[in-house]
Amino acid sequence: MNYSDSFRDKELVQGLARRIAELTKDLSKPLVFMEVCGTHTMAIYQFGLRSLLPPQVKLISGPGCPVCVTPNSYLDRAIALCRLPDVIITSFGDMLRVPGSSSSLMEERAKGADIRVVYSPLDAVQLAAKNPSKRVVFLGVGFETTAPTIAGSILAAKAQGLTNYFVLASHKTMPQPMAILSADPDLQVDGYICPAHVSAIIGADAYRFLCEEYKVPCVVTGFEPTDVLQGVELLVRQALAGESKVEIQYSRVVRWEGNAKAQAMLADVFTPFDAPWRGIGVLPGSGLRIADKYAEFDAELAIPVQVEELKEHKGCLCGEILKGKVSPFDCPLFGGKCTPESPVGACMVSSEGTCAAAFKYGR
Amino acid sequence: MNNDLILLGHGSGGRLSHQLLEELIIPQLSSVPVAGQNDAALLNIGGVKLAFSTDSYVVDPIFFPGGNIGDLAINGTVNDLAMMGARPLCLSVGFILEEGFSKEELARILASMREAAETAGVAIVTGDTKVVPKGKGDRIFINTSGIGAVEHNLQIDGASAQVGDKIIVNGCIGDHGIAVLSAREGLEIDSGIRTDSAALNGVVASLLPLGSALHVLRDPTRGGVATTLKEIALQSGVTITLDEKSLPINPGVKGVCSILGLDPLYVANEGKLLAIVAPEQAEEALAVMRRHPLGKDAAVIGEVTGTSSGKVQMETLVGGVRGVEMLAGEQLPRIC
């Protein structure tokens, strides 16, 4: 058994599931825990963890997939940019299928736009260096996990003196939407499975205010099956004891204070702003835009473009799904008009989207 | 959204490819024999049973660890014939070359093709070469078609899976897709994984003596093991249950998949076959496969567990159960 296999040990996992069942056996109403990270959503589906938990524990998915929470308006701007003849759009793969108001990057690529999947923003910087007659735009989407590498790409482009590398930034930061959801009277969340990679950057202390102001238990949890179930067990124990505190299950990676170097880089290159979240709306201070001193790298400012009028897709319940109020299976479009190959909403697009996971593994 | 355009995903071998085939291609071409859901068409010409198959190869990059587009183009069509239980006889080869392509690279590709054809025991008997202007192609595309002799009376078919049958794979899954991905510009991961590209007609010949116990043979190429098993489950109208812990997967493949957020069950293979065999003959089939050099890591990975609905499910490593669907579009690396 190697290191990672030990976190997937069947006996350990089933032992944890049995303990959770024993702890919750007398509950008349289920405890509802929300995972706010797409990788957790995938892990829960991929390992079939719901099928191991008792009915007294319900896991719901929140706004933790960066692709899913990216609004149509951002896609529309990216699509407008890709139609410029001297622009190369570079992106992580997930973004290509996301529908904007009337098209997607995948569709634009089929029509001839130069859109390339890269595996790191530094590849996009390299592409800009190799193509001085083109403007290379990287689609900077993601939470605190990916934002530092994109900040790094801007610093690298500056160090190389490149004037043809740009980022269309729409980074989101995590604790704010959790506060909004906690304050929502229509939503019962008895605890958060807090994101692992995001927490490695921002530190577990970032969730303390949720426990204090909203009395909701928080456990920073890893992605392996034993991690997730141990995180659930810690949440169950807090809920049963009437406690609300932050605990770190994922102590092999996450510290209370987070990663100071990455935080400093984010503070240098980005500035917080009131970001629009798909289906949720504008949340004050919940996004990162490029700081004024790096404005020359900001695609939105540096490359003026006519963006089409915003259209929202009728009947799509992504917003309610991202808030954990509705299950993918309750959406009238799920599996019919909305499938991974022809998605109506972003939750069906990303491999980490709630609906994509439910479609692929949950049926 | 505009659904009028051909997207890359239409060539992925997954759900989009199936939709294109079922909604557009087969209805338009229904007056000619089509292979349908099987890897090759079965023809009866003057009392002689033949298998006939064609495939085109557009891989990027054209050279990758353990192989190149040339041996792939030979092995791929040989395997499509072999999956009907046919003995591959001869191939045609069509090249579409882009203006400016290097003769040296073409020579290397041709040498690999000759070697692969010799190993598989097939003759290349006809061919064609076209050159398109610079920018109108991507260096080299190859089409191969093949004819094989069907010398058995077995019903080896995607619709022949029966409840109780065991599902056997001849080795580790996902090697080809990860070898190609690792060599792709911008990624350059040193995963140590080489393509599994190989002609499987020898393995198939060793399985044919199992006779009527051999129900289905299929090579899980694009779309991977998941998509292939879903196709078989739909064709046969059965439920297939996979056992995750028995899936043979190289650690390097696991590692790259984990970094990029890919599922090895959907990653392409070029030297793997799935054999669905009656339970009483399964141990023998496994033993036969393991005696062959291309089957030493063979494993039983699941079984046909029910008669309903074309469902594929997997008992996970940790004892949970989840569904398995066809690949949707391309597998794209995730964002974080």
XYZ file of C-alpha atoms in Angstrom:
699
model
C 0.000 0.000 0.000
C 1.447 3.377 -0.926
C 0.872 6.732 0.790
C -2.224 7.734 -1.169
C -3.802 4.261 -1.006
C -3.877 4.466 2.779
C -6.415 7.306 2.460
C -8.594 5.054 0.321
C -8.553 2.014 2.573
C -11.942 0.335 2.400
C -11.974 -0.823 6.030
C -11.001 2.613 7.334
C -13.635 4.330 5.193
C -16.383 1.912 6.150
C -15.363 2.176 9.799
C -15.773 5.955 9.604
C -19.142 5.571 7.888
C -20.302 3.178 10.618
C -19.184 5.601 13.324
C -21.095 8.450 11.665
C -24.183 6.243 11.434
C -23.874 5.319 15.116
C -23.462 8.977 16.165
C -26.505 10.118 14.197
C -28.835 7.140 14.630
C -31.236 8.948 16.987
C -31.595 12.108 14.908
C -35.112 12.774 13.680
C -34.037 15.318 11.051
C -30.900 15.028 8.913
C -27.804 17.145 9.414
C -26.995 19.057 6.231
C -23.360 19.740 5.420
C -22.238 21.753 2.435
C -19.005 21.231 0.544
C -17.918 24.483 -1.069
C -15.259 23.088 -3.340
C -15.714 21.419 -6.713
C -12.953 18.925 -6.039
C -14.837 17.781 -2.935
C -18.010 17.465 -5.033
C -16.146 15.256 -7.493
C -14.531 13.153 -4.759
C -17.892 12.590 -3.050
C -19.461 11.409 -6.305
C -16.415 9.580 -7.631
C -16.000 7.414 -4.540
C -19.738 6.975 -4.074
C -19.478 8.424 -0.567
C -23.142 9.409 -0.337
C -24.082 5.762 -0.684
C -22.026 5.006 2.437
C -23.569 7.673 4.664
C -26.735 7.190 6.725
C -29.916 9.109 5.754
C -29.382 11.306 8.818
C -26.423 12.967 7.051
C -27.046 14.890 3.853
C -24.218 16.352 1.782
C -25.044 19.278 -0.516
C -22.812 21.127 -2.967
C -22.173 24.856 -2.801
C -20.585 27.543 -4.976
C -17.140 25.979 -5.080
C -16.543 25.355 -8.754
C -14.759 28.387 -10.199
C -16.031 27.747 -13.715
C -19.614 27.408 -12.485
C -19.698 30.744 -10.690
C -18.215 32.651 -13.636
C -21.035 34.820 -15.026
C -22.190 35.049 -18.622
C -20.861 38.618 -18.829
C -17.282 37.370 -18.366
C -17.702 34.729 -21.072
C -19.246 37.290 -23.397
C -16.194 39.528 -23.017
C -13.825 36.576 -23.593
C -15.826 35.644 -26.717
C -15.700 39.241 -27.980
C -11.932 39.244 -27.445
C -11.422 35.945 -29.273
C -13.125 37.428 -32.335
C -10.393 40.062 -32.675
C -8.037 38.970 -35.439
C -4.779 39.484 -33.521
C -5.867 37.920 -30.234
C -4.967 34.447 -28.993
C -7.119 33.332 -26.069
C -5.455 30.926 -23.656
C -7.337 29.111 -20.953
C -7.537 26.082 -18.746
C -9.666 23.454 -20.469
C -12.836 23.698 -18.418
C -13.688 27.201 -19.585
C -14.030 26.270 -23.250
C -17.421 24.637 -22.980
C -19.042 27.246 -20.719
C -21.916 28.920 -22.511
C -22.007 32.720 -22.634
C -25.107 34.628 -23.696
C -25.147 33.216 -27.224
C -21.933 31.276 -27.866
C -19.045 29.474 -26.159
C -15.301 29.483 -26.692
C -15.530 25.933 -28.059
C -17.981 27.138 -30.673
C -15.814 30.156 -31.506
C -12.815 27.841 -31.930
C -14.837 25.769 -34.386
C -15.538 29.015 -36.277
C -11.818 29.792 -36.483
C -10.876 31.758 -33.367
C -7.388 31.097 -32.026
C -8.135 29.580 -28.630
C -5.614 27.351 -26.938
C -5.813 25.162 -23.862
C -2.779 25.658 -21.643
C -1.804 23.842 -18.509
C -0.192 26.788 -16.751
C -0.470 30.580 -17.172
C 3.301 30.569 -17.697
C 2.676 28.668 -20.955
C 0.557 31.629 -22.030
C 3.402 34.024 -21.158
C 5.735 31.892 -23.263
C 3.246 31.965 -26.119
C 3.159 35.773 -25.925
C 6.959 35.889 -26.078
C 6.934 33.644 -29.166
C 4.187 35.651 -30.915
C 5.087 39.349 -30.634
C 2.589 40.335 -33.336
C -0.321 38.796 -31.392
C -2.022 39.799 -28.165
C -2.223 36.778 -25.844
C -5.036 36.873 -23.293
C -5.151 34.381 -20.426
C -8.546 33.739 -18.851
C -7.812 34.236 -15.165
C -10.563 32.316 -13.452
C -10.389 30.484 -10.165
C -10.306 30.872 -6.418
C -7.381 31.695 -4.162
C -5.784 28.418 -5.253
C -5.139 29.442 -8.849
C -4.879 33.211 -8.388
C -1.238 33.136 -7.127
C 0.009 31.343 -10.251
C -1.778 33.907 -12.411
C -0.272 36.728 -10.350
C 3.060 35.019 -10.981
C 2.434 35.048 -14.734
C 1.860 38.828 -14.676
C 5.085 39.319 -12.726
C 6.925 37.051 -15.194
C 5.550 38.982 -18.194
C 6.599 42.258 -16.572
C 10.073 40.895 -15.822
C 10.409 39.851 -19.472
C 9.219 43.262 -20.670
C 6.297 41.752 -22.597
C 3.649 44.191 -23.782
C 1.406 41.596 -25.466
C 0.389 39.454 -22.478
C -2.917 40.173 -20.752
C -5.137 38.550 -18.157
C -8.918 38.736 -18.209
C -9.257 38.400 -14.447
C -12.332 37.149 -12.653
C -10.941 35.566 -9.544
C -13.224 34.830 -6.669
C -12.423 34.549 -3.001
C -14.085 32.028 -0.805
C -15.270 32.995 2.652
C -17.728 35.747 1.532
C -20.238 33.498 -0.297
C -20.232 31.185 2.700
C -21.288 34.122 4.860
C -24.102 34.981 2.438
C -25.309 31.384 2.424
C -25.099 31.209 6.215
C -27.321 34.257 6.504
C -29.913 32.866 4.061
C -33.041 31.926 6.027
C -34.157 29.491 3.306
C -31.040 27.413 3.600
C -30.257 25.068 6.437
C -26.534 24.398 6.592
C -25.386 22.597 9.721
C -21.710 22.787 8.809
C -19.203 23.460 6.069
C -16.711 21.065 4.580
C -14.233 23.882 3.907
C -12.100 23.752 0.765
C -8.674 22.199 1.068
C -6.530 23.936 -1.555
C -8.085 27.362 -0.984
C -7.456 26.970 2.731
C -3.816 26.092 2.107
C -3.473 29.653 0.764
C -5.809 31.665 2.996
C -5.427 29.603 6.196
C -8.119 28.080 8.382
C -8.419 31.262 10.453
C -10.289 32.811 7.527
C -13.426 30.832 8.501
C -13.425 31.805 12.188
C -15.889 34.663 11.645
C -18.430 32.211 10.193
C -18.385 30.187 13.404
C -18.611 33.288 15.547
C -21.213 35.301 13.606
C -23.343 32.527 12.134
C -22.705 29.724 14.610
C -21.926 27.263 11.862
C -19.274 24.545 12.315
C -16.390 24.552 9.809
C -13.924 21.757 9.120
C -11.100 22.189 6.609
C -11.038 18.817 4.897
C -8.834 16.980 2.407
C -10.012 15.252 -0.773
C -9.408 11.574 -0.095
C -12.358 9.425 1.025
C -11.005 9.053 4.565
C -10.469 12.838 4.701
C -14.021 13.610 3.641
C -15.625 11.143 6.052
C -13.383 12.219 8.918
C -14.380 15.825 8.139
C -18.041 14.786 8.215
C -17.520 13.016 11.533
C -15.954 16.153 13.056
C -18.903 18.227 11.796
C -21.388 15.697 13.216
C -19.668 15.808 16.579
C -19.722 19.630 16.632
C -23.375 19.744 15.570
C -24.419 17.215 18.219
C -22.488 19.103 20.913
C -24.003 22.431 19.805
C -20.542 23.792 19.021
C -19.348 25.962 16.162
C -15.625 26.180 15.687
C -13.042 25.789 12.957
C -11.182 22.495 12.893
C -8.474 21.373 10.506
C -8.869 17.779 9.392
C -6.374 18.379 6.546
C -3.498 19.246 8.879
C -0.950 17.602 6.609
C -1.330 20.564 4.238
C -3.318 23.406 5.826
C -2.087 25.826 8.526
C -4.117 28.324 10.543
C -2.265 31.257 8.984
C -2.061 29.880 5.422
C 0.695 30.626 2.921
C 2.112 34.085 3.636
C 4.151 34.251 0.427
C 1.157 33.524 -1.801
C -0.989 35.975 0.162
C 1.647 38.708 -0.329
C 1.748 38.038 -4.069
C -2.050 38.271 -4.287
C -2.022 41.534 -2.324
C 0.599 42.984 -4.675
C -0.932 42.012 -8.028
C -4.667 42.056 -7.267
C -7.191 44.325 -5.568
C -10.452 43.108 -4.012
C -13.609 44.147 -5.846
C -17.338 43.528 -5.772
C -17.517 40.472 -8.009
C -20.577 39.107 -9.817
C -21.236 35.400 -9.125
C -23.350 33.407 -11.529
C -26.708 32.760 -9.958
C -25.820 34.518 -6.727
C -25.273 38.133 -7.750
C -22.670 40.708 -6.805
C -20.951 39.968 -3.505
C -19.034 42.851 -1.945
C -15.267 42.362 -1.901
C -15.543 38.766 -3.133
C -13.346 39.005 -6.213
C -9.841 39.897 -7.229
C -9.163 42.262 -10.119
C -5.759 43.346 -11.374
C -4.289 46.173 -9.261
C -3.878 49.592 -10.887
C -0.107 49.329 -10.930
C -0.397 46.322 -13.251
C -3.240 47.817 -15.353
C -1.248 47.376 -18.577
C -1.783 43.605 -18.193
C -5.544 43.901 -17.606
C -7.310 42.699 -20.753
C -10.512 44.466 -19.771
C -8.790 47.857 -19.655
C -6.102 47.360 -22.284
C -8.176 45.793 -25.079
C -11.404 47.690 -25.687
C -14.046 45.526 -27.282
C -17.782 45.603 -27.994
C -19.457 43.007 -25.777
C -22.878 41.622 -26.700
C -25.944 42.280 -24.609
C -26.217 39.965 -21.615
C -28.806 37.180 -21.871
C -29.549 34.685 -19.113
C -30.674 31.170 -19.984
C -34.324 30.540 -19.208
C -35.164 27.732 -16.853
C -31.571 27.170 -15.738
C -31.392 26.567 -12.004
C -27.591 26.915 -11.686
C -28.015 29.763 -9.233
C -30.203 27.738 -6.881
C -27.962 24.695 -7.314
C -24.855 26.754 -6.474
C -26.585 27.927 -3.323
C -27.360 24.349 -2.378
C -31.106 24.981 -2.423
C -31.882 22.629 -5.281
C -30.398 19.283 -6.285
C -29.314 18.859 -9.934
C -31.970 16.174 -10.278
C -34.656 18.749 -9.448
C -33.702 20.977 -12.397
C -36.145 20.486 -15.292
C -33.299 20.873 -17.799
C -30.983 18.286 -16.176
C -30.095 15.442 -18.510
C -32.573 16.652 -21.141
C -31.889 20.092 -22.559
C -28.779 20.379 -20.389
C -26.074 17.721 -20.747
C -22.276 17.894 -20.507
C -21.940 18.020 -24.296
C -24.631 20.658 -24.658
C -24.694 22.515 -21.361
C -27.212 25.229 -20.655
C -25.689 26.198 -17.335
C -22.155 26.269 -16.062
C -22.753 23.644 -13.347
C -22.951 21.108 -16.178
C -19.745 22.308 -17.818
C -16.789 21.952 -15.547
C -15.625 18.491 -14.578
C -16.047 19.812 -11.039
C -19.512 21.218 -11.532
C -22.291 19.826 -9.369
C -24.514 18.901 -12.298
C -21.637 17.402 -14.338
C -20.658 15.229 -11.374
C -24.274 14.217 -10.818
C -24.686 13.447 -14.535
C -21.486 11.455 -14.794
C -21.541 9.547 -11.543
C -24.820 10.061 -9.788
C -27.433 8.545 -12.049
C -26.486 27.795 -28.287
C -25.577 27.063 -31.851
C -25.656 23.308 -32.428
C -24.931 23.527 -36.152
C -21.180 23.218 -35.986
C -18.906 20.214 -35.783
C -16.921 20.528 -32.568
C -13.755 18.709 -31.534
C -15.874 16.683 -29.148
C -17.669 15.116 -32.121
C -14.461 13.173 -32.717
C -13.877 12.156 -29.108
C -15.492 8.740 -29.372
C -17.969 9.651 -26.643
C -21.592 10.758 -26.537
C -21.167 13.535 -29.129
C -19.572 11.109 -31.606
C -22.483 8.727 -31.093
C -25.015 11.476 -31.612
C -23.329 12.549 -34.854
C -23.296 8.974 -36.082
C -26.879 8.200 -35.110
C -28.500 11.497 -36.047
C -26.633 12.425 -39.211
C -24.210 9.893 -40.667
C -26.045 6.561 -40.403
C -29.453 7.928 -41.554
C -27.816 9.498 -44.620
C -25.720 6.459 -45.503
C -28.190 3.751 -44.556
C -28.329 2.378 -48.108
C -24.782 1.063 -47.750
C -23.670 -1.451 -45.122
C -22.370 0.332 -42.036
C -20.476 -1.157 -39.130
C -23.041 0.269 -36.699
C -21.925 -0.200 -33.151
C -19.243 -2.810 -33.873
C -15.632 -2.155 -34.790
C -15.934 -3.650 -38.295
C -18.651 -4.655 -40.768
C -19.225 -8.359 -41.322
C -19.636 -9.200 -45.015
C -20.601 -12.415 -46.704
C -19.231 -12.317 -50.244
C -19.911 -15.394 -52.318
C -20.027 -17.543 -49.204
C -16.780 -16.126 -47.821
C -17.118 -14.326 -44.486
C -15.042 -11.173 -44.230
C -14.642 -8.318 -41.760
C -14.066 -4.844 -43.199
C -13.026 -1.777 -41.247
C -11.652 1.734 -41.724
C -10.203 4.336 -39.377
C -8.393 7.658 -39.647
C -5.538 8.836 -37.461
C -5.071 12.503 -36.586
C -3.049 12.313 -33.378
C -1.127 15.310 -31.987
C 1.799 15.077 -31.433
C 2.608 12.604 -34.201
C 5.572 11.161 -32.264
C 5.037 10.210 -28.622
C 6.669 7.898 -26.069
C 6.642 4.344 -27.411
C 5.200 5.012 -30.852
C 3.973 7.357 -33.535
C 1.002 7.961 -35.810
C 2.274 5.277 -38.228
C 2.246 2.188 -36.008
C -0.959 3.507 -34.470
C -2.621 3.547 -37.905
C -1.655 -0.080 -38.549
C -2.451 -1.437 -35.089
C -5.737 0.446 -34.862
C -7.278 -1.101 -37.939
C -5.767 -4.538 -37.253
C -7.448 -4.370 -33.833
C -10.808 -3.304 -35.247
C -10.762 -6.434 -37.413
C -9.499 -8.607 -34.563
C -12.381 -7.484 -32.331
C -14.749 -9.306 -34.697
C -12.648 -12.414 -34.167
C -11.328 -11.953 -37.719
C -7.829 -12.811 -38.938
C -6.515 -9.548 -40.450
C -5.327 -10.111 -44.014
C -4.533 -6.846 -45.751
C -4.690 -3.107 -45.341
C -4.938 -0.004 -47.463
C -3.149 3.166 -46.404
C -4.126 6.713 -47.357
C -1.918 9.664 -46.489
C -2.949 13.315 -46.378
C 0.261 15.302 -46.067
C 0.568 19.030 -45.459
C 2.865 20.994 -47.737
C 6.200 21.441 -45.958
C 6.072 18.185 -43.971
C 9.521 16.691 -43.485
C 10.513 13.672 -45.592
C 12.709 12.474 -42.763
C 9.716 12.329 -40.411
C 7.629 10.619 -43.080
C 10.377 8.024 -43.493
C 10.379 7.327 -39.757
C 6.612 6.941 -39.794
C 6.753 4.592 -42.792
C 9.413 2.443 -41.104
C 7.159 2.100 -38.041
C 4.236 1.184 -40.265
C 6.215 -1.523 -42.036
C 7.404 -2.956 -38.743
C 3.897 -2.877 -37.207
C 2.414 -4.571 -40.295
C 5.086 -7.293 -40.169
C 4.451 -7.877 -36.471
C 0.704 -8.129 -37.058
C 1.199 -10.361 -40.097
C -0.790 -8.167 -42.477
C 0.110 -6.960 -45.949
C -0.297 -3.352 -47.082
C -1.731 -3.853 -50.545
C -2.988 -0.491 -51.774
C -2.814 3.151 -50.890
C -3.071 6.781 -51.808
C -1.207 10.021 -51.099
C -2.550 13.549 -51.254
C -0.792 16.779 -50.359
C -2.783 19.789 -49.141
C -1.493 23.383 -49.074
C 0.329 24.646 -45.982
C -2.189 25.467 -43.269
C -4.917 23.226 -44.716
C -3.896 20.155 -42.755
C -1.946 19.308 -39.631
C 1.334 17.796 -40.946
C 0.043 14.261 -41.584
C -3.257 12.417 -41.431
C -3.406 8.680 -42.135
C -6.377 6.522 -43.031
C -6.145 2.753 -42.981
C -8.778 0.265 -44.067
C -8.514 -3.447 -43.603
C -10.008 -6.780 -44.555
C -9.942 -9.838 -42.344
C -11.069 -13.433 -42.709
C -13.795 -14.600 -40.333
C -13.044 -18.279 -39.794
C -15.450 -19.017 -36.966
C -19.198 -19.293 -36.500
C -19.294 -17.491 -33.177
C -21.564 -14.585 -32.355
C -18.862 -12.170 -31.144
C -20.783 -8.954 -30.942
C -21.411 -5.937 -28.721
C -24.983 -7.171 -28.271
C -23.979 -10.615 -26.946
C -23.163 -9.849 -23.298
C -25.184 -11.996 -20.895
C -25.930 -11.836 -17.190
C -23.157 -13.508 -15.211
C -20.462 -12.889 -17.843
C -17.076 -11.719 -16.602
C -15.334 -8.682 -18.056
C -11.616 -9.110 -18.640
C -9.068 -6.515 -19.747
C -5.636 -7.585 -21.012
C -3.630 -5.021 -19.039
C -3.231 -1.523 -17.621
C -5.660 1.098 -18.887
C -5.027 4.675 -20.028
C -1.374 4.305 -21.069
C -1.827 5.537 -24.651
C -3.827 8.652 -23.819
C -1.445 9.682 -21.066
C 1.678 8.981 -23.210
C 0.294 11.286 -25.926
C -0.827 13.937 -23.440
C 2.559 13.856 -21.673
C 4.305 14.616 -24.973
C 1.993 17.492 -25.857
C 3.487 20.966 -26.071
C 3.067 22.913 -22.872
C 2.654 19.895 -20.653
C 5.879 17.918 -21.061
C 5.302 15.719 -18.030
C 7.926 13.017 -17.623
C 5.432 10.354 -16.596
C 7.521 7.449 -17.882
C 4.347 6.157 -19.541
C 4.647 4.730 -23.060
C 1.810 4.060 -25.450
C 0.378 0.565 -25.304
C -0.158 0.620 -29.098
C -0.001 -3.011 -30.268
C -1.699 -5.432 -32.633
C -4.087 -7.601 -30.653
C -4.862 -10.231 -33.303
C -2.475 -12.668 -31.603
C -4.257 -12.345 -28.251
C -7.610 -12.764 -29.987
C -6.394 -15.877 -31.834
C -5.477 -17.410 -28.488
C -8.978 -16.636 -27.118
C -10.982 -18.024 -30.049
C -10.635 -21.669 -28.894
C -12.896 -20.695 -25.962
C -15.638 -21.008 -28.546
C -19.166 -19.912 -27.691
C -18.066 -18.779 -24.235
C -16.502 -15.737 -25.917
C -19.361 -13.239 -26.164
C -17.880 -9.777 -26.788
C -14.504 -8.418 -27.853
C -13.956 -4.674 -28.030
C -10.903 -2.417 -27.937
C -11.504 0.561 -25.664
C -9.792 3.276 -27.728
C -11.182 6.845 -27.708
C -13.595 7.339 -24.869
C -11.753 4.697 -22.847
C -13.041 1.679 -20.955
C -16.034 3.584 -19.540
C -17.456 4.613 -22.915
C -16.838 1.184 -24.473
C -18.567 -0.653 -21.641
C -21.481 1.779 -21.751
C -21.845 1.050 -25.492
C -21.816 -2.691 -24.825
C -24.317 -2.355 -21.953
C -26.667 -0.414 -24.240
C -26.220 -2.787 -27.181
C -26.788 -5.871 -25.036
C -29.426 -4.286 -22.776
C -27.589 -5.343 -19.629
C -26.213 -3.818 -16.437
C -22.456 -3.943 -16.021
C -20.836 -3.581 -12.606
C -17.148 -2.722 -12.410
C -14.930 -3.327 -9.423
C -12.652 -0.293 -9.080
C -10.003 -2.044 -7.016
C -9.386 -4.623 -9.725
C -8.781 -2.055 -12.503
C -5.146 -2.354 -13.566
C -3.732 1.191 -13.807
C -0.063 2.191 -13.939
C 0.985 4.520 -11.085
C 2.223 7.080 -13.658
C -1.201 7.153 -15.314
C -2.864 7.531 -11.912
C -0.514 10.391 -11.085
C -1.023 12.382 -14.298
C -4.795 11.832 -14.149
C -4.864 13.036 -10.584
C -2.888 16.213 -11.418
C -5.029 17.081 -14.434
C -8.371 15.969 -13.048
C -8.829 13.229 -15.660
C -10.487 9.879 -15.054
C -8.368 6.935 -16.340
C -11.571 5.103 -17.153
C -12.097 7.618 -19.996
C -8.505 7.796 -21.264
C -7.735 6.216 -24.666
C -6.007 2.856 -25.126
C -4.467 1.425 -28.319
C -3.360 -2.031 -27.223
C -6.114 -3.104 -24.889
C -9.131 -5.295 -25.368
C -12.156 -6.030 -23.259
C -13.301 -9.637 -23.466
C -16.716 -10.520 -22.084
C -16.768 -14.210 -21.368
C -19.205 -16.749 -19.914
C -18.441 -17.173 -16.194
C -17.501 -20.852 -16.387
C -14.779 -20.082 -18.958
C -13.561 -16.824 -17.389
C -10.652 -18.311 -15.447
C -9.440 -20.076 -18.553
C -9.747 -16.889 -20.619
C -7.741 -15.019 -18.005
C -5.064 -17.708 -17.968
C -4.854 -17.722 -21.787
C -4.479 -13.958 -21.845
C -1.830 -13.927 -19.158
C 0.270 -16.417 -21.121
C 0.413 -13.934 -24.014
C 3.044 -11.146 -23.820
C 0.309 -8.529 -24.377
C -1.836 -9.943 -21.596
C 0.469 -10.534 -18.658
C -1.379 -7.935 -16.525
C -4.826 -9.191 -17.554
C -7.515 -8.895 -14.895
C -11.209 -9.518 -14.362
C -12.568 -6.014 -13.785
C -16.273 -6.618 -13.429
C -19.272 -8.586 -14.512
C -22.641 -8.365 -16.152
C -24.990 -8.103 -13.196
C -28.446 -7.484 -14.603
C -30.712 -7.360 -17.597
C -31.891 -3.789 -17.284
C -31.356 -0.545 -19.065
C -27.797 -0.385 -20.390
C -26.507 0.806 -17.051
C -22.848 0.737 -16.038
C -21.946 1.229 -12.398
C -18.830 0.871 -10.341
C -18.234 -0.390 -6.858
C -15.604 2.099 -5.724
C -12.358 1.366 -3.911
C -13.984 2.284 -0.626
C -17.144 0.226 -1.128
C -19.423 2.994 -2.431
C -21.370 2.708 -5.668
C -21.457 5.232 -8.505
C -22.675 5.427 -12.069
C -20.419 5.309 -15.144
C -21.458 7.297 -18.214
C -20.015 7.773 -21.708
C -17.371 10.407 -22.238
C -19.074 13.744 -22.857
C -17.159 15.806 -25.418
C -13.420 15.891 -24.838
C -11.857 15.229 -21.441
C -10.519 18.661 -20.545
C -7.994 19.347 -17.827
C -9.630 21.031 -14.883
C -8.952 24.472 -13.566
C -7.688 23.695 -10.071
